Short mmCIF file of C-alpha atoms (C1' of nucleotides) in Angstrom, two decimals:
data_model
loop_
_atom_site.label_atom_id
_atom_site.label_comp_id
_atom_site.label_asym_id
_atom_site.label_seq_id
_atom_site.Cartn_x
_atom_site.Cartn_y
_atom_site.Cartn_z
CA UNK A 1 20.41 -12.60 10.96
CA UNK A 2 23.91 -11.11 10.85
CA UNK A 3 24.19 -7.82 9.00
CA UNK A 4 20.50 -7.42 8.19
CA UNK A 5 19.66 -5.77 11.50
CA UNK A 6 21.37 -2.56 12.47
CA UNK A 7 20.86 -0.60 15.66
CA UNK A 8 22.39 2.82 14.97
CA UNK A 9 21.10 4.25 18.25
CA UNK A 10 19.13 3.09 21.25
CA UNK A 11 15.57 2.22 20.38
CA UNK A 12 16.00 2.44 16.61
CA UNK A 13 16.21 -0.71 14.51
CA UNK A 14 17.00 -0.76 10.81
CA UNK A 15 16.13 -3.80 8.70
CA UNK A 16 18.57 -3.66 5.82
CA UNK A 17 21.46 -5.34 4.02
CA UNK A 18 24.77 -3.92 2.74
CA UNK A 19 23.36 -4.10 -0.80
CA UNK A 20 20.24 -2.05 -0.05
CA UNK A 21 20.17 1.65 -0.79
CA UNK A 22 18.62 3.69 2.01
CA UNK A 23 18.20 7.34 1.15
CA UNK A 24 19.97 9.69 3.58
CA UNK A 25 16.95 11.94 3.89
CA UNK A 26 14.80 9.01 4.98
CA UNK A 27 17.27 8.05 7.73
CA UNK A 28 17.40 11.68 8.83
CA UNK A 29 13.60 11.74 9.06
CA UNK A 30 13.71 8.46 10.96
CA UNK A 31 16.02 9.92 13.61
CA UNK A 32 14.11 13.20 13.86
CA UNK A 33 10.83 11.35 14.30
CA UNK A 34 12.33 8.90 16.80
CA UNK A 35 13.26 11.81 19.08
CA UNK A 36 9.71 13.20 19.29
CA UNK A 37 8.30 13.18 22.84
CA UNK A 38 7.26 9.73 24.09
CA UNK A 39 8.55 7.80 21.07
CA UNK A 40 10.48 4.99 22.75
CA UNK A 41 11.12 2.64 19.81
CA UNK A 42 11.40 3.04 16.07
CA UNK A 43 11.95 0.48 13.33
CA UNK A 44 12.83 1.21 9.72
CA UNK A 45 11.74 -1.27 7.11
CA UNK A 46 13.98 -2.02 4.10
CA UNK A 47 11.65 0.00 1.85
CA UNK A 48 12.02 3.21 3.90
CA UNK A 49 12.03 6.40 1.84
CA UNK A 50 11.46 10.11 2.57
CA UNK A 51 7.96 11.39 3.15
CA UNK A 52 6.44 14.70 4.12
CA UNK A 53 8.52 15.29 7.22
CA UNK A 54 8.19 11.70 8.35
CA UNK A 55 9.65 8.64 6.69
CA UNK A 56 7.47 6.17 4.81
CA UNK A 57 8.31 2.56 5.64
CA UNK A 58 8.69 2.68 9.42
CA UNK A 59 6.98 1.93 12.73
CA UNK A 60 7.04 4.01 15.91
CA UNK A 61 5.98 3.11 19.44
CA UNK A 62 4.68 5.49 22.12
CA UNK A 63 3.24 4.85 25.57
CA UNK A 64 0.93 7.85 26.12
CA UNK A 65 0.82 10.04 23.01
CA UNK A 66 -0.48 9.46 19.52
CA UNK A 67 0.78 11.30 16.43
CA UNK A 68 -1.94 11.64 13.78
CA UNK A 69 0.35 13.62 11.43
CA UNK A 70 2.79 10.71 11.43
CA UNK A 71 0.13 8.42 9.97
CA UNK A 72 -0.69 11.08 7.39
CA UNK A 73 -3.76 11.59 5.27
CA UNK A 74 -4.27 8.14 3.83
CA UNK A 75 -5.43 6.47 7.03
CA UNK A 76 -6.14 2.80 6.36
CA UNK A 77 -4.25 2.53 3.09
CA UNK A 78 -3.44 -1.11 2.45
CA UNK A 79 -3.24 -4.17 0.25
CA UNK A 80 -5.74 -6.87 -0.49
CA UNK A 81 -5.32 -10.13 -2.40
CA UNK A 82 -8.06 -12.09 -4.14
CA UNK A 83 -8.09 -15.46 -5.84
CA UNK A 84 -10.15 -15.12 -9.01
CA UNK A 85 -11.87 -17.69 -11.24
CA UNK A 86 -10.19 -16.34 -14.39
CA UNK A 87 -8.25 -19.09 -16.12
CA UNK A 88 -4.56 -18.31 -16.52
CA UNK A 89 -3.97 -20.46 -19.59
CA UNK A 90 -6.94 -19.01 -21.48
CA UNK A 91 -5.99 -15.49 -20.56
CA UNK A 92 -6.41 -12.84 -23.26
CA UNK A 93 -4.74 -9.65 -22.10
CA UNK A 94 -6.37 -7.34 -24.64
CA UNK A 95 -9.81 -8.77 -23.94
CA UNK A 96 -9.37 -8.39 -20.19
CA UNK A 97 -8.33 -4.77 -20.61
CA UNK A 98 -11.42 -4.12 -22.70
CA UNK A 99 -13.68 -5.86 -20.18
CA UNK A 100 -12.13 -3.99 -17.26
CA UNK A 101 -13.40 -0.78 -18.77
CA UNK A 102 -13.18 2.46 -16.84
CA UNK A 103 -13.07 2.32 -13.03
CA UNK A 104 -12.44 6.00 -12.43
CA UNK A 105 -15.96 7.12 -11.49
CA UNK A 106 -17.10 6.68 -7.88
CA UNK A 107 -19.87 4.20 -7.11
CA UNK A 108 -22.90 5.53 -5.27
CA UNK A 109 -24.31 3.69 -2.27
CA UNK A 110 -27.34 2.60 -4.28
CA UNK A 111 -25.19 1.24 -7.10
CA UNK A 112 -23.19 -0.74 -4.53
CA UNK A 113 -26.22 -2.25 -2.83
CA UNK A 114 -27.92 -3.15 -6.09
CA UNK A 115 -24.75 -4.77 -7.46
CA UNK A 116 -23.70 -6.48 -4.20
CA UNK A 117 -26.62 -6.76 -1.76
CA UNK A 118 -24.41 -8.34 0.93
CA UNK A 119 -22.34 -5.14 1.27
CA UNK A 120 -23.47 -2.45 3.68
CA UNK A 121 -21.97 0.79 2.33
CA UNK A 122 -20.44 3.01 5.00
CA UNK A 123 -22.31 5.93 3.51
CA UNK A 124 -21.96 8.61 6.16
CA UNK A 125 -18.92 9.52 4.06
CA UNK A 126 -18.99 9.05 0.33
CA UNK A 127 -15.43 9.81 -0.67
CA UNK A 128 -14.97 8.39 -4.16
CA UNK A 129 -16.03 4.91 -3.09
CA UNK A 130 -14.93 2.13 -5.41
CA UNK A 131 -12.12 4.14 -7.01
CA UNK A 132 -8.42 3.39 -6.75
CA UNK A 133 -7.00 6.90 -6.39
CA UNK A 134 -3.62 8.25 -7.48
CA UNK A 135 0.03 8.05 -6.48
CA UNK A 136 1.22 4.49 -5.93
CA UNK A 137 -2.30 3.05 -5.73
CA UNK A 138 -3.27 0.37 -8.23
CA UNK A 139 -5.31 -2.72 -8.94
CA UNK A 140 -3.46 -5.56 -10.62
CA UNK A 141 -4.25 -8.93 -12.13
CA UNK A 142 -1.43 -11.31 -11.40
CA UNK A 143 -0.41 -14.86 -12.16
CA UNK A 144 1.29 -17.21 -9.74
CA UNK A 145 4.99 -17.43 -10.56
CA UNK A 146 6.45 -19.51 -7.71
CA UNK A 147 4.99 -21.27 -4.71
CA UNK A 148 7.52 -21.61 -1.88
CA UNK A 149 5.27 -23.26 0.71
CA UNK A 150 2.74 -25.48 -1.05
CA UNK A 151 0.98 -26.47 2.16
CA UNK A 152 0.01 -22.89 3.04
CA UNK A 153 -0.76 -21.91 -0.54
CA UNK A 154 -3.15 -24.83 -0.76
CA UNK A 155 -4.64 -24.16 2.66
CA UNK A 156 -5.66 -20.60 1.78
CA UNK A 157 -6.91 -21.57 -1.67
CA UNK A 158 -4.22 -20.11 -3.93
CA UNK A 159 -4.70 -21.63 -7.35
CA UNK A 160 -2.07 -21.59 -10.05
CA UNK A 161 -4.63 -22.28 -12.79
CA UNK A 162 -6.42 -19.00 -12.12
CA UNK A 163 -5.37 -15.36 -11.89
CA UNK A 164 -5.03 -13.38 -8.68
CA UNK A 165 -6.12 -9.80 -8.09
CA UNK A 166 -4.30 -7.31 -5.87
CA UNK A 167 -5.68 -3.96 -4.75
CA UNK A 168 -3.61 -1.16 -3.22
CA UNK A 169 -5.85 1.69 -2.11
CA UNK A 170 -6.96 3.62 0.94
CA UNK A 171 -9.62 5.80 2.50
CA UNK A 172 -9.60 8.24 -0.46
CA UNK A 173 -10.68 11.72 0.69
CA UNK A 174 -11.97 10.63 4.07
CA UNK A 175 -8.64 10.08 5.84
CA UNK A 176 -7.34 13.35 4.42
CA UNK A 177 -10.37 15.24 5.67
CA UNK A 178 -9.91 13.75 9.16
CA UNK A 179 -6.23 14.70 9.22
CA UNK A 180 -6.84 18.23 7.84
CA UNK A 181 -9.37 18.96 10.54
CA UNK A 182 -7.11 17.50 13.19
CA UNK A 183 -4.02 19.45 12.03
CA UNK A 184 -5.94 22.75 11.96
CA UNK A 185 -6.82 22.27 15.62
CA UNK A 186 -3.74 20.57 17.06
CA UNK A 187 -0.89 20.89 14.54
CA UNK A 188 1.72 18.13 14.49
CA UNK A 189 2.06 17.72 18.24
CA UNK A 190 1.43 14.44 19.97
CA UNK A 191 -1.96 14.04 21.59
CA UNK A 192 -2.66 12.15 24.80
CA UNK A 193 -4.38 9.05 23.50
CA UNK A 194 -6.66 8.91 26.48
CA UNK A 195 -7.82 12.57 26.20
CA UNK A 196 -11.11 13.59 24.59
CA UNK A 197 -9.26 14.84 21.51
CA UNK A 198 -7.19 11.66 21.34
CA UNK A 199 -10.22 9.44 21.61
CA UNK A 200 -12.06 11.52 19.03
CA UNK A 201 -9.19 11.15 16.57
CA UNK A 202 -8.96 7.41 17.17
CA UNK A 203 -12.70 7.00 16.58
CA UNK A 204 -12.47 8.80 13.25
CA UNK A 205 -9.24 6.95 12.42
CA UNK A 206 -11.02 3.64 12.98
CA UNK A 207 -13.86 4.75 10.69
CA UNK A 208 -11.31 5.60 7.98
CA UNK A 209 -9.67 2.20 8.50
CA UNK A 210 -13.03 0.48 7.93
CA UNK A 211 -13.84 2.74 4.98
CA UNK A 212 -10.48 1.99 3.32
CA UNK A 213 -11.01 -1.73 3.77
CA UNK A 214 -14.48 -1.49 2.26
CA UNK A 215 -13.12 0.59 -0.60
CA UNK A 216 -10.64 -2.15 -1.48
CA UNK A 217 -13.48 -4.64 -1.34
CA UNK A 218 -15.60 -2.50 -3.66
CA UNK A 219 -12.73 -2.07 -6.12
CA UNK A 220 -12.15 -5.82 -6.20
CA UNK A 221 -15.88 -6.59 -6.57
CA UNK A 222 -16.18 -4.01 -9.31
CA UNK A 223 -13.30 -5.54 -11.25
CA UNK A 224 -14.60 -9.09 -10.77
CA UNK A 225 -18.07 -7.99 -11.91
CA UNK A 226 -16.67 -6.31 -15.05
CA UNK A 227 -14.63 -9.43 -15.85
CA UNK A 228 -17.61 -11.70 -15.16
CA UNK A 229 -15.49 -13.57 -12.66
CA UNK A 230 -15.85 -14.90 -9.14
CA UNK A 231 -13.36 -14.09 -6.42
CA UNK A 232 -12.35 -15.01 -2.91
CA UNK A 233 -10.54 -12.60 -0.60
CA UNK A 234 -7.35 -14.14 0.76
CA UNK A 235 -5.86 -11.17 2.63
CA UNK A 236 -6.49 -7.52 3.44
CA UNK A 237 -3.90 -5.66 5.47
CA UNK A 238 -3.50 -1.95 6.11
CA UNK A 239 -0.05 -0.37 6.34
CA UNK A 240 -1.04 3.13 7.56
CA UNK A 241 -2.59 3.09 11.02
CA UNK A 242 -2.27 3.31 14.80
CA UNK A 243 -3.06 0.40 17.08
CA UNK A 244 -2.80 -0.39 20.77
CA UNK A 245 0.14 -2.75 21.26
CA UNK A 246 2.46 -4.21 23.83
CA UNK A 247 6.14 -3.77 23.02
CA UNK A 248 8.94 -5.14 25.23
CA UNK A 249 6.48 -5.49 28.10
CA UNK A 250 5.08 -1.96 27.83
CA UNK A 251 1.58 -1.20 26.60
CA UNK A 252 1.15 1.75 24.27
CA UNK A 253 0.53 2.79 20.69
CA UNK A 254 2.14 1.42 17.58
CA UNK A 255 2.21 3.81 14.62
CA UNK A 256 2.74 2.16 11.26
CA UNK A 257 3.55 4.50 8.39
CA UNK A 258 3.99 2.43 5.26
CA UNK A 259 4.63 -0.66 7.37
CA UNK A 260 2.50 -3.78 7.37
CA UNK A 261 1.59 -5.51 10.64
CA UNK A 262 3.23 -8.87 11.30
CA UNK A 263 0.33 -9.80 13.61
CA UNK A 264 -2.63 -10.23 11.26
CA UNK A 265 -1.79 -13.27 9.19
CA UNK A 266 -0.35 -13.45 5.68
CA UNK A 267 0.85 -10.19 4.11
CA UNK A 268 1.06 -9.15 0.47
CA UNK A 269 4.19 -7.15 -0.33
CA UNK A 270 3.93 -5.67 -3.81
CA UNK A 271 6.89 -4.86 -5.96
CA UNK A 272 6.80 -2.06 -8.51
CA UNK A 273 4.39 -2.38 -11.44
CA UNK A 274 7.12 -4.09 -13.45
CA UNK A 275 8.29 -6.46 -10.74
CA UNK A 276 7.12 -9.48 -8.76
CA UNK A 277 4.86 -9.27 -5.71
CA UNK A 278 5.15 -11.60 -2.73
CA UNK A 279 2.81 -13.24 -0.28
CA UNK A 280 4.69 -13.77 2.98
CA UNK A 281 4.12 -15.33 6.36
CA UNK A 282 5.29 -13.06 9.20
CA UNK A 283 7.42 -14.75 11.85
CA UNK A 284 6.58 -13.95 15.45
CA UNK A 285 9.36 -11.57 16.49
CA UNK A 286 9.47 -8.10 18.10
CA UNK A 287 12.67 -7.25 16.18
CA UNK A 288 11.00 -4.72 13.85
CA UNK A 289 8.10 -3.75 16.14
CA UNK A 290 5.95 -6.51 14.66
CA UNK A 291 6.10 -4.76 11.31
CA UNK A 292 7.13 -5.47 7.74
CA UNK A 293 7.92 -3.54 4.55
CA UNK A 294 4.82 -2.48 2.62
CA UNK A 295 6.38 -2.57 -0.84
CA UNK A 296 9.56 -2.05 -2.80
CA UNK A 297 10.07 1.55 -1.67
CA UNK A 298 10.94 4.47 -3.89
CA UNK A 299 14.51 4.83 -5.13
CA UNK A 300 13.89 8.11 -6.97
CA UNK A 301 11.84 11.09 -5.87
CA UNK A 302 8.72 11.66 -7.93
CA UNK A 303 10.07 14.97 -9.22
CA UNK A 304 13.22 13.29 -10.61
CA UNK A 305 11.54 10.55 -12.63
CA UNK A 306 10.39 12.30 -15.79
CA UNK A 307 13.76 13.97 -16.31
CA UNK A 308 15.57 10.66 -15.97
CA UNK A 309 13.20 8.58 -18.12
CA UNK A 310 11.51 10.72 -20.77
CA UNK A 311 14.50 10.82 -23.14
CA UNK A 312 14.95 7.02 -22.97
CA UNK A 313 11.37 5.80 -22.83
CA UNK A 314 8.10 6.86 -24.37
CA UNK A 315 4.87 6.66 -22.42
CA UNK A 316 3.90 3.77 -24.73
CA UNK A 317 7.08 1.86 -23.80
CA UNK A 318 6.43 2.41 -20.10
CA UNK A 319 2.96 0.92 -20.48
CA UNK A 320 4.57 -2.48 -21.16
CA UNK A 321 6.85 -4.11 -18.60
CA UNK A 322 9.62 -6.71 -18.72
CA UNK A 323 7.08 -9.30 -17.59
CA UNK A 324 4.91 -8.55 -20.63
CA UNK A 325 2.30 -6.93 -18.41
CA UNK A 326 0.33 -3.85 -19.41
CA UNK A 327 -0.01 -0.72 -17.28
CA UNK A 328 -3.19 1.28 -17.82
CA UNK A 329 -2.15 4.78 -16.83
CA UNK A 330 -3.56 7.66 -18.83
CA UNK A 331 -1.82 10.19 -16.58
CA UNK A 332 1.38 10.98 -18.48
CA UNK A 333 3.13 12.40 -15.42
CA UNK A 334 2.14 9.55 -13.14
CA UNK A 335 3.40 6.84 -15.49
CA UNK A 336 6.94 8.28 -15.16
CA UNK A 337 6.63 8.69 -11.38
CA UNK A 338 5.47 5.10 -11.04
CA UNK A 339 7.90 3.53 -13.50
CA UNK A 340 9.64 0.38 -12.20
CA UNK A 341 12.99 2.19 -12.50
CA UNK A 342 11.84 4.58 -9.73
CA UNK A 343 11.56 1.69 -7.25
CA UNK A 344 13.97 -0.70 -5.57
CA UNK A 345 13.91 -4.32 -6.59
CA UNK A 346 11.36 -6.18 -4.49
CA UNK A 347 13.78 -9.08 -4.11
CA UNK A 348 16.25 -6.84 -2.28
CA UNK A 349 13.52 -5.84 0.18
CA UNK A 350 12.30 -9.42 0.67
CA UNK A 351 15.88 -10.67 1.14
CA UNK A 352 16.50 -8.15 3.93
CA UNK A 353 13.42 -9.38 5.80
CA UNK A 354 14.27 -13.05 5.27
CA UNK A 355 17.79 -12.46 6.58
CA UNK A 356 16.41 -10.60 9.60
CA UNK A 357 14.11 -13.59 10.20
CA UNK A 358 10.96 -11.46 9.94
CA UNK A 359 9.23 -13.46 7.20
CA UNK A 360 8.93 -16.66 5.28
CA UNK A 361 7.93 -16.21 1.60
CA UNK A 362 4.88 -18.26 0.63
CA UNK A 363 4.37 -17.37 -3.01
CA UNK A 364 5.50 -14.97 -5.71
CA UNK A 365 3.32 -13.45 -8.41
CA UNK A 366 4.01 -11.60 -11.62
CA UNK A 367 1.89 -8.81 -13.03
CA UNK A 368 -0.50 -9.32 -15.96
CA UNK A 369 -2.50 -6.07 -16.08
CA UNK A 370 -2.11 -3.04 -13.85
CA UNK A 371 -4.93 -0.51 -13.61
CA UNK A 372 -3.92 2.97 -12.43
CA UNK A 373 -6.19 5.43 -14.25
CA UNK A 374 -7.98 5.24 -17.57
CA UNK A 375 -9.39 8.75 -17.93
CA UNK A 376 -7.07 11.28 -19.52
CA UNK A 377 -6.73 14.60 -17.77
CA UNK A 378 -8.33 17.60 -19.36
"C1'" DA B 1 -1.96 10.63 -0.36
"C1'" DT B 2 -5.79 14.40 -2.42
"C1'" DG B 3 -13.99 14.39 -5.42
"C1'" DT B 4 -5.56 17.86 -4.78
"C1'" DC B 5 -2.19 21.81 -6.94
"C1'" DC B 6 -0.05 23.61 -11.33
#
DNA sequence: ATGTCC
């Protein structure tokens, strides 16, 4: 424990270490958000960074009100992990990239059902189903680097001889449409959860949560199909959502904004596209509002990246990482914004959570191929 | 974040 938990003011917990850089603006947003009506507890994860008015990488607890704007537009955004049948030792990176093909076009409901008859498409909303999206979203083939707890790795079916697949994506346009409509009517104010409007939002929010989960499933299935591989889903956890929860004996609403739940089994915490990713076991503690970091966290603002990197690195250089992995990213702006240099080291984030006794690492993976976007912009 | 804005 020791210095990894800070309580700068009543009700606010920071999971950090002296070595970790926390951006001042993010801490400012944390305090501003924590003082909104009915927010009784806040917890900042070690990957906290500034967002649009609210910090990304934090959890907030209320007893009566819900704050849709705090969750933001990508309701249900999350991470999934699959064990694939692709042999690690026989891996041919160039061939895999070729086989992956282009995943940028949405899949229609009929394409989905003919490819995977066991999936029931949630087709009341077709918002770019089966596509990854932009920003920090990605799909990534990985190889097992280190197993820390062999018993659990074996139990869930992690296999070092075969590649893993990670998917980071969300509800695409659906969550944004729900938030837009909500904001036009109610602005950023908190809404009584039990009111008609509150219940209506939560119903739509839950649909977006399900849609995001299905979208990750479709992305993974699509990749496995293209690679002529089999796969088994090992985890799927959202890090952008509201849920009913009981905190310090009080029942209410837990808002996670870029924070993974510590209450739904094993959690994947991805590093940057040039860094390791971890599978961790959450420990049962209310210290950080039953929440964990959702990634490495940005170190540089998106707008600062190109200026800092374009004179030192070409786009071609950024498409290869220190792990020898390849990043498929035809968007020449995005590849700078998503460069590993723009993110904290994942080890610093994991260390903070280990020291705070929030997690136990189970396994570590390194990237092989990252898919962001293949289609060049016109 | 965006069947996104330039």
